[in-house]
Structure formats: C-alpha cells, structure tokens
Amino acid sequence: MLNRQELKDKKRIVIKIGSSSLTHTETGSINLLKMEKLVRVLTDLQNQGKDVILVSSGAIAVGREAFGLREKPKEKPMKQACAAVGQARLMMVYQKLFAEYNQIPAQILMTKYTMIDDISRENAQNTFEELFKMGVIPIVNENDTVATDEIEFGDNDTLSAIVTALVHGDLLILLSDIDGLYTDDPHKNPEAKFIDYVEVIDDSLIEMGKGSNSLVGTGGMSTKISAARIATDSGADMVIANGDDVYVINEIIEGNNVGTLFKAHKGSDFVLLDYISTNQYH
Ligand code: GLU
C-alpha cells in the first residue's frame, strides 16, 4: 500500500478541473471565487519548486454563457463556436488572476492528432519542458474548435492522463464533482461505499465505473478509471477528489487521506501511443 506521505515529494503535478467545478450550477456562469482560489493554490505549488500543469475545461460552458444559451449545445458547429468564444474568455480570466501573483500562465490546445503525429508530439513535449524551465504554468485544453470526431479525445479526463504521460508527470489530480470512487453510484444507491485506495485497476473496478450524473461536464466515472489506467501505467499516481473546495489539492499533497488514490505501476514497456486509439484516424 502506498503511503500517502509520499505524495509530498511529487515534483511534476497535473491538475484537471472540470466545467462543473468551474461554473455555478444554477446559472452556468464562471465561479470566480473558485478560480481565484485555484490560481492561488497552483501558484503556491509552483513557488514550492514544483512543475505544475492545469488541464482546464470550461471553454464550451463559458462560450454557451456568452451566447446566452440555456441548453448545452448539441450540434458540433455550435459547440465549436462556443469553444472558440469561451476558450478566449477563460484564458482572459486566468491571465488576470495569475497576474496578481506575477505568475505567467500559457495556453496549450491539443487534439488527438498532436499525440499521434510523432513531430507534433515531440513539439508539444519540448514546449512543456521549456515552459517548466521558465517557471510557467501551462493551461491545457482540447482544441475543440478544430477537433472533429476522428481526432478528438472528447473528455479532459483522458486528455489530462495523456498529458501526464507525455511530460512524465508523477501525480495527476482529477478534481470532480464527486468525492472519489464508490462501489456504486452514491446518488442512486445509499449503500454505495467509498474506496480510498486502488492498488490495481482490474475488471471488477472497471465494472463499478458507472456513468456520471454531472450535467455540465463530459467525463463520467468510467472515463476517470480509464484515465487512471493511462496515468498509473505511465508511472504517475492519480487521485480523484471533490473539486468543490480547491484547497483539497493542498490536502492531497500534504498526504491527507482525501479522495481515491490510484497507485502508479511503472512499466518499462509503456508506449503512450498504445493508449490512444488511432484506428479512427488512420
Ligand atoms: N474541452 C471541453 C471544454 O473545455 C470540455 C471537455 C471535458 O469537460 O471533459 O469545454
């Protein structure tokens, strides 16, 4: 069993926050207080000498708010139009908040193609390394405005795990609207039990990962479990925790028993491409 205290020594940390954690449930508008806290926590990690990446959703949600749409857009062109408007707004808010702490953020937008193509993948990797050297916090999202079904990851759980593997991160934190992994959907089954530690991701665990109840985000529990498989196989520990209070990030890194911890399994034969389905693309 992994000692949670080991999380204190993690050097390269990827944190993923979903749209449902960044917006107010009632209105769909940006939760500024939460973003402000998140930016402070991330800057402080960077001040401690850690390399930090934020994978932030919210482009479509923020764009939808800008257009005054009550419903989630269904058609792809409308989603992409929302993302085009929303991503810029989202970055504007991040820039402003990070500037208060003299922290430089950067924007990295990716598609599956970025990972499949050897040159693009290497370029992305080099960019991350250079940004870390400069003390920058990269903010990653899928490039929704150009991603089509063939080249989209579709959810940022998967994207954040792939980014973790790409940069050889040693910890991935998925901030969700649920405390972690349960034996069943706790919204429907009051008997559902919380699982605080996962040593190995086996078939029964995958079975447990039912769909999510989230209205705003895209990833359910099963996408989180497949993200855990990618991250842990690549050599990173992963924690799913409730992003309701972003100070949970500090608690995790202090080694407190919060969220569900998935233990890393460093395989010497890890090949990132094997985890990205390329069949649709080629
Ligand atoms: N890339 C999408 C966005 O920023 C979100 C994907 C996700 O929530 O997993 O709106």
Coordinates of C-alpha atoms and ligand atoms in Angstrom, one line a residue:
M1 CA 0.0 0.0 0.0
L2 CA 1.3 3.4 -0.9
N3 CA 2.0 5.7 2.0
R4 CA 0.1 9.0 1.3
Q5 CA 3.1 10.9 2.8
E6 CA 5.0 10.1 -0.4
L7 CA 2.7 12.5 -2.2
K8 CA 4.6 15.3 -0.5
D9 CA 7.6 14.7 -2.7
K10 CA 5.8 14.8 -6.0
K11 CA 7.7 17.1 -8.3
R12 CA 5.6 17.3 -11.5
I13 CA 1.9 17.6 -10.9
V14 CA -1.0 17.7 -13.4
I15 CA -4.3 19.0 -12.1
K16 CA -7.5 18.7 -14.0
I17 CA -10.6 20.7 -13.3
G18 CA -13.9 20.1 -15.0
S19 CA -16.5 22.6 -16.2
S20 CA -18.9 21.6 -13.4
S21 CA -16.3 22.7 -10.9
L22 CA -15.6 26.0 -12.6
T23 CA -19.1 27.2 -13.1
H24 CA -22.1 27.9 -10.8
T25 CA -24.6 25.1 -11.1
E26 CA -27.6 27.4 -11.0
T27 CA -26.5 29.8 -13.8
G28 CA -23.6 28.2 -15.7
S29 CA -21.6 31.3 -15.2
I30 CA -17.9 31.3 -14.1
N31 CA -17.3 30.7 -10.4
L32 CA -14.8 33.5 -9.9
L33 CA -14.1 32.8 -6.3
K34 CA -13.2 29.2 -7.0
M35 CA -11.0 30.2 -10.0
E36 CA -9.3 32.7 -7.8
K37 CA -8.5 30.1 -5.1
L38 CA -7.4 27.6 -7.7
V39 CA -4.9 30.1 -9.2
R40 CA -3.5 30.9 -5.7
V41 CA -3.1 27.2 -4.9
L42 CA -1.4 26.5 -8.2
T43 CA 0.9 29.5 -8.0
D44 CA 1.9 28.4 -4.5
L45 CA 2.8 24.9 -5.7
Q46 CA 4.9 26.5 -8.4
N47 CA 6.5 28.7 -5.7
Q48 CA 7.5 25.5 -3.9
G49 CA 9.5 24.5 -6.9
K50 CA 7.1 22.0 -8.4
D51 CA 6.2 21.8 -12.1
V52 CA 2.5 22.4 -12.4
I53 CA 0.1 21.9 -15.4
L54 CA -3.6 22.8 -15.2
V55 CA -5.9 21.0 -17.6
S56 CA -9.0 23.2 -17.6
S57 CA -12.3 22.5 -19.2
G58 CA -14.9 25.2 -19.4
A59 CA -14.5 26.6 -22.9
I60 CA -17.8 25.3 -24.2
A61 CA -19.6 26.2 -20.9
V62 CA -18.2 29.7 -20.9
G63 CA -19.0 30.2 -24.6
R64 CA -22.5 29.0 -24.0
E65 CA -22.9 31.5 -21.3
A66 CA -21.6 34.3 -23.5
F67 CA -24.1 33.4 -26.2
G68 CA -26.9 33.2 -23.6
L69 CA -27.8 29.6 -24.5
R70 CA -29.9 27.9 -21.8
E71 CA -29.2 24.4 -23.1
K72 CA -26.0 22.6 -23.7
P73 CA -25.3 22.9 -27.5
K74 CA -25.8 19.6 -29.3
E75 CA -24.6 20.3 -32.8
K76 CA -20.9 20.2 -33.3
P77 CA -20.5 23.6 -35.1
M78 CA -22.3 25.3 -32.3
K79 CA -20.2 23.5 -29.7
Q80 CA -17.1 24.6 -31.6
A81 CA -18.4 28.2 -31.9
C82 CA -19.0 28.2 -28.1
A83 CA -15.5 26.8 -27.5
A84 CA -13.9 29.5 -29.7
V85 CA -15.5 32.3 -27.7
G86 CA -15.3 30.5 -24.4
Q87 CA -11.6 29.5 -24.5
A88 CA -10.5 33.1 -25.1
R89 CA -12.7 34.3 -22.2
L90 CA -11.5 31.6 -19.9
M91 CA -7.9 32.4 -20.6
M92 CA -8.5 36.1 -20.1
V93 CA -9.8 35.3 -16.6
Y94 CA -6.9 33.0 -15.8
Q95 CA -4.4 35.6 -17.1
K96 CA -5.9 38.3 -15.0
L97 CA -5.9 36.1 -11.8
F98 CA -2.4 34.7 -12.3
A99 CA -1.1 38.2 -13.0
E100 CA -2.0 39.2 -9.4
Y101 CA 0.7 36.8 -8.2
N102 CA 3.2 37.6 -11.0
Q103 CA 2.7 34.1 -12.3
I104 CA 2.9 33.5 -16.1
P105 CA 0.4 31.0 -17.5
A106 CA 0.4 29.6 -21.0
Q107 CA -2.2 28.1 -23.2
I108 CA -1.7 24.7 -24.9
L109 CA -4.5 23.4 -27.0
M110 CA -4.3 19.9 -28.3
T111 CA -6.1 17.3 -30.3
K112 CA -5.5 13.6 -30.6
Y113 CA -3.6 14.3 -33.8
T114 CA -1.0 16.2 -31.6
M115 CA -0.3 12.9 -29.9
I116 CA -0.5 10.6 -32.8
D117 CA 1.9 12.5 -35.1
D118 CA 5.5 12.0 -33.9
I119 CA 6.6 15.5 -34.8
S120 CA 3.7 17.3 -33.2
R121 CA 4.0 15.1 -30.1
E122 CA 7.7 15.9 -29.8
N123 CA 7.0 19.6 -30.3
A124 CA 4.4 19.6 -27.6
Q125 CA 6.7 17.8 -25.2
N126 CA 9.5 20.3 -25.9
T127 CA 7.2 23.2 -25.3
F128 CA 6.1 21.8 -22.0
E129 CA 9.8 21.3 -20.9
E130 CA 10.7 24.9 -22.0
L131 CA 7.7 26.3 -20.1
F132 CA 8.7 24.4 -17.0
K133 CA 12.2 25.8 -17.2
M134 CA 10.8 29.3 -17.4
G135 CA 8.5 28.7 -14.4
V136 CA 5.3 29.0 -16.4
I137 CA 2.1 27.1 -15.6
P138 CA 0.7 25.7 -18.8
I139 CA -3.1 25.6 -19.1
V140 CA -4.2 22.8 -21.4
N141 CA -7.5 22.1 -23.1
E142 CA -8.6 20.2 -26.1
N143 CA -8.6 22.3 -29.2
D144 CA -12.3 22.0 -29.5
T145 CA -12.7 24.5 -32.3
V146 CA -10.8 22.2 -34.8
A147 CA -11.3 18.7 -33.2
T148 CA -13.7 16.5 -35.1
D149 CA -14.9 13.1 -34.0
E150 CA -11.9 11.4 -35.6
I151 CA -9.3 13.5 -33.8
E152 CA -10.9 14.4 -30.5
F153 CA -10.2 13.0 -27.1
G154 CA -13.8 14.1 -26.1
D155 CA -13.1 14.4 -22.4
N156 CA -10.4 16.1 -20.4
D157 CA -10.0 13.1 -18.0
T158 CA -8.4 11.2 -20.8
L159 CA -6.5 14.3 -22.1
S160 CA -5.1 15.0 -18.7
A161 CA -3.8 11.4 -18.3
I162 CA -2.2 11.6 -21.7
V163 CA -0.6 14.9 -20.9
T164 CA 0.7 13.4 -17.6
A165 CA 2.3 10.5 -19.5
L166 CA 3.7 12.9 -22.1
V167 CA 5.5 15.1 -19.6
H168 CA 6.4 12.1 -17.3
G169 CA 4.4 13.7 -14.5
D170 CA 4.4 11.9 -11.2
L171 CA 1.0 12.9 -9.9
L172 CA -2.3 13.5 -11.6
I173 CA -5.2 15.1 -9.6
L174 CA -8.7 14.9 -11.2
L175 CA -11.0 17.4 -9.5
S176 CA -14.5 16.2 -9.9
D177 CA -18.0 16.8 -8.6
I178 CA -17.8 13.6 -6.5
D179 CA -15.5 12.7 -3.6
G180 CA -13.9 9.8 -5.4
L181 CA -14.7 6.3 -6.4
Y182 CA -17.6 4.5 -4.9
T183 CA -18.7 0.8 -5.2
D184 CA -21.9 2.1 -6.9
D185 CA -23.4 5.5 -7.9
P186 CA -23.9 7.2 -4.4
H187 CA -26.6 9.4 -5.9
K188 CA -28.8 6.4 -6.5
N189 CA -27.6 3.8 -4.1
P190 CA -27.3 4.8 -0.4
E191 CA -25.4 1.6 0.3
A192 CA -22.5 2.6 -2.0
K193 CA -19.2 2.5 -0.2
F194 CA -16.3 4.9 -0.7
I195 CA -13.0 3.4 -2.0
D196 CA -10.0 5.4 -0.8
Y197 CA -7.2 3.4 -2.4
V198 CA -6.8 1.4 -5.5
E199 CA -3.7 -0.8 -5.9
V200 CA -4.6 -2.4 -9.2
I201 CA -7.2 -1.5 -11.8
D202 CA -9.0 -4.8 -12.6
D203 CA -12.1 -5.7 -14.5
S204 CA -14.4 -5.5 -11.4
L205 CA -13.3 -2.0 -10.8
I206 CA -14.0 -1.0 -14.4
E207 CA -17.4 -2.5 -14.0
M208 CA -18.0 -0.2 -11.0
G209 CA -17.3 2.9 -13.0
K210 CA -20.9 3.8 -13.9
G211 CA -21.9 7.0 -15.8
S212 CA -21.8 10.3 -14.0
N213 CA -24.7 12.5 -13.0
S214 CA -22.9 15.6 -13.9
L215 CA -24.9 18.0 -16.1
V216 CA -22.1 20.2 -17.2
G217 CA -19.0 18.1 -17.7
T218 CA -18.4 15.3 -20.1
G219 CA -16.4 12.6 -18.3
G220 CA -18.1 10.0 -16.1
M221 CA -16.5 7.7 -13.6
S222 CA -15.6 5.2 -16.3
T223 CA -13.5 7.8 -18.2
K224 CA -11.8 8.6 -14.9
I225 CA -10.9 4.9 -14.4
S226 CA -9.5 4.7 -17.9
A227 CA -7.6 7.9 -17.3
A228 CA -6.3 6.2 -14.1
R229 CA -5.1 3.3 -16.2
I230 CA -3.1 5.5 -18.5
A231 CA -1.7 7.7 -15.7
T232 CA -0.7 4.8 -13.4
D233 CA 0.8 2.7 -16.2
S234 CA 2.9 5.7 -17.2
G235 CA 4.3 5.9 -13.7
A236 CA 2.1 8.6 -12.1
D237 CA 0.0 8.2 -9.0
M238 CA -3.5 9.6 -9.5
V239 CA -6.1 11.0 -7.1
I240 CA -9.8 11.7 -7.8
A241 CA -11.1 14.2 -5.4
N242 CA -14.0 16.6 -5.0
G243 CA -13.2 20.0 -6.5
D244 CA -15.9 21.7 -4.5
D245 CA -13.2 23.2 -2.4
V246 CA -10.0 23.5 -4.4
Y247 CA -7.9 23.6 -1.2
V248 CA -8.3 19.8 -1.4
I249 CA -5.2 20.0 -3.7
N250 CA -3.1 21.1 -0.7
E251 CA -4.6 18.3 1.5
I252 CA -3.7 15.7 -1.1
I253 CA -0.1 17.0 -1.4
E254 CA 0.2 17.1 2.4
G255 CA -0.6 13.4 2.4
N256 CA -4.0 13.6 4.0
N257 CA -6.4 10.8 3.3
V258 CA -8.8 12.5 0.9
G259 CA -10.2 11.3 -2.4
T260 CA -9.4 8.0 -4.1
L261 CA -5.7 7.3 -4.7
F262 CA -4.6 5.0 -7.6
K263 CA -1.1 3.7 -7.2
A264 CA 1.4 4.1 -10.1
H265 CA 2.7 1.0 -11.8
K266 CA 5.8 1.9 -13.6
G267 CA 6.1 -0.4 -16.6
S268 CA 9.4 -0.1 -18.5
D269 CA 7.5 -1.0 -21.7
F270 CA 5.0 1.8 -21.5
V271 CA 4.2 3.2 -25.0
L272 CA 2.0 6.2 -24.9
L273 CA 0.6 5.6 -28.5
D274 CA -0.8 2.2 -27.4
Y275 CA -3.2 4.1 -25.2
I276 CA -4.5 6.4 -27.9
S277 CA -6.9 4.8 -30.3
T278 CA -5.5 5.6 -33.7
N279 CA -7.9 3.4 -35.7
Q280 CA -10.3 6.2 -36.4
Y281 CA -7.6 8.5 -37.6
H282 CA -5.7 6.2 -39.9
Ligands
GLU1 N1 -12.9 20.7 -23.8 C1 -14.2 20.9 -23.2 C2 -14.3 22.3 -22.8 O1 -13.4 23.0 -22.5 C3 -14.5 20.1 -22.0 C4 -14.2 18.6 -22.1 C5 -14.5 18.0 -20.7 O2 -15.2 18.6 -19.9 O3 -14.0 16.9 -20.4 O4 -15.4 22.9 -22.8

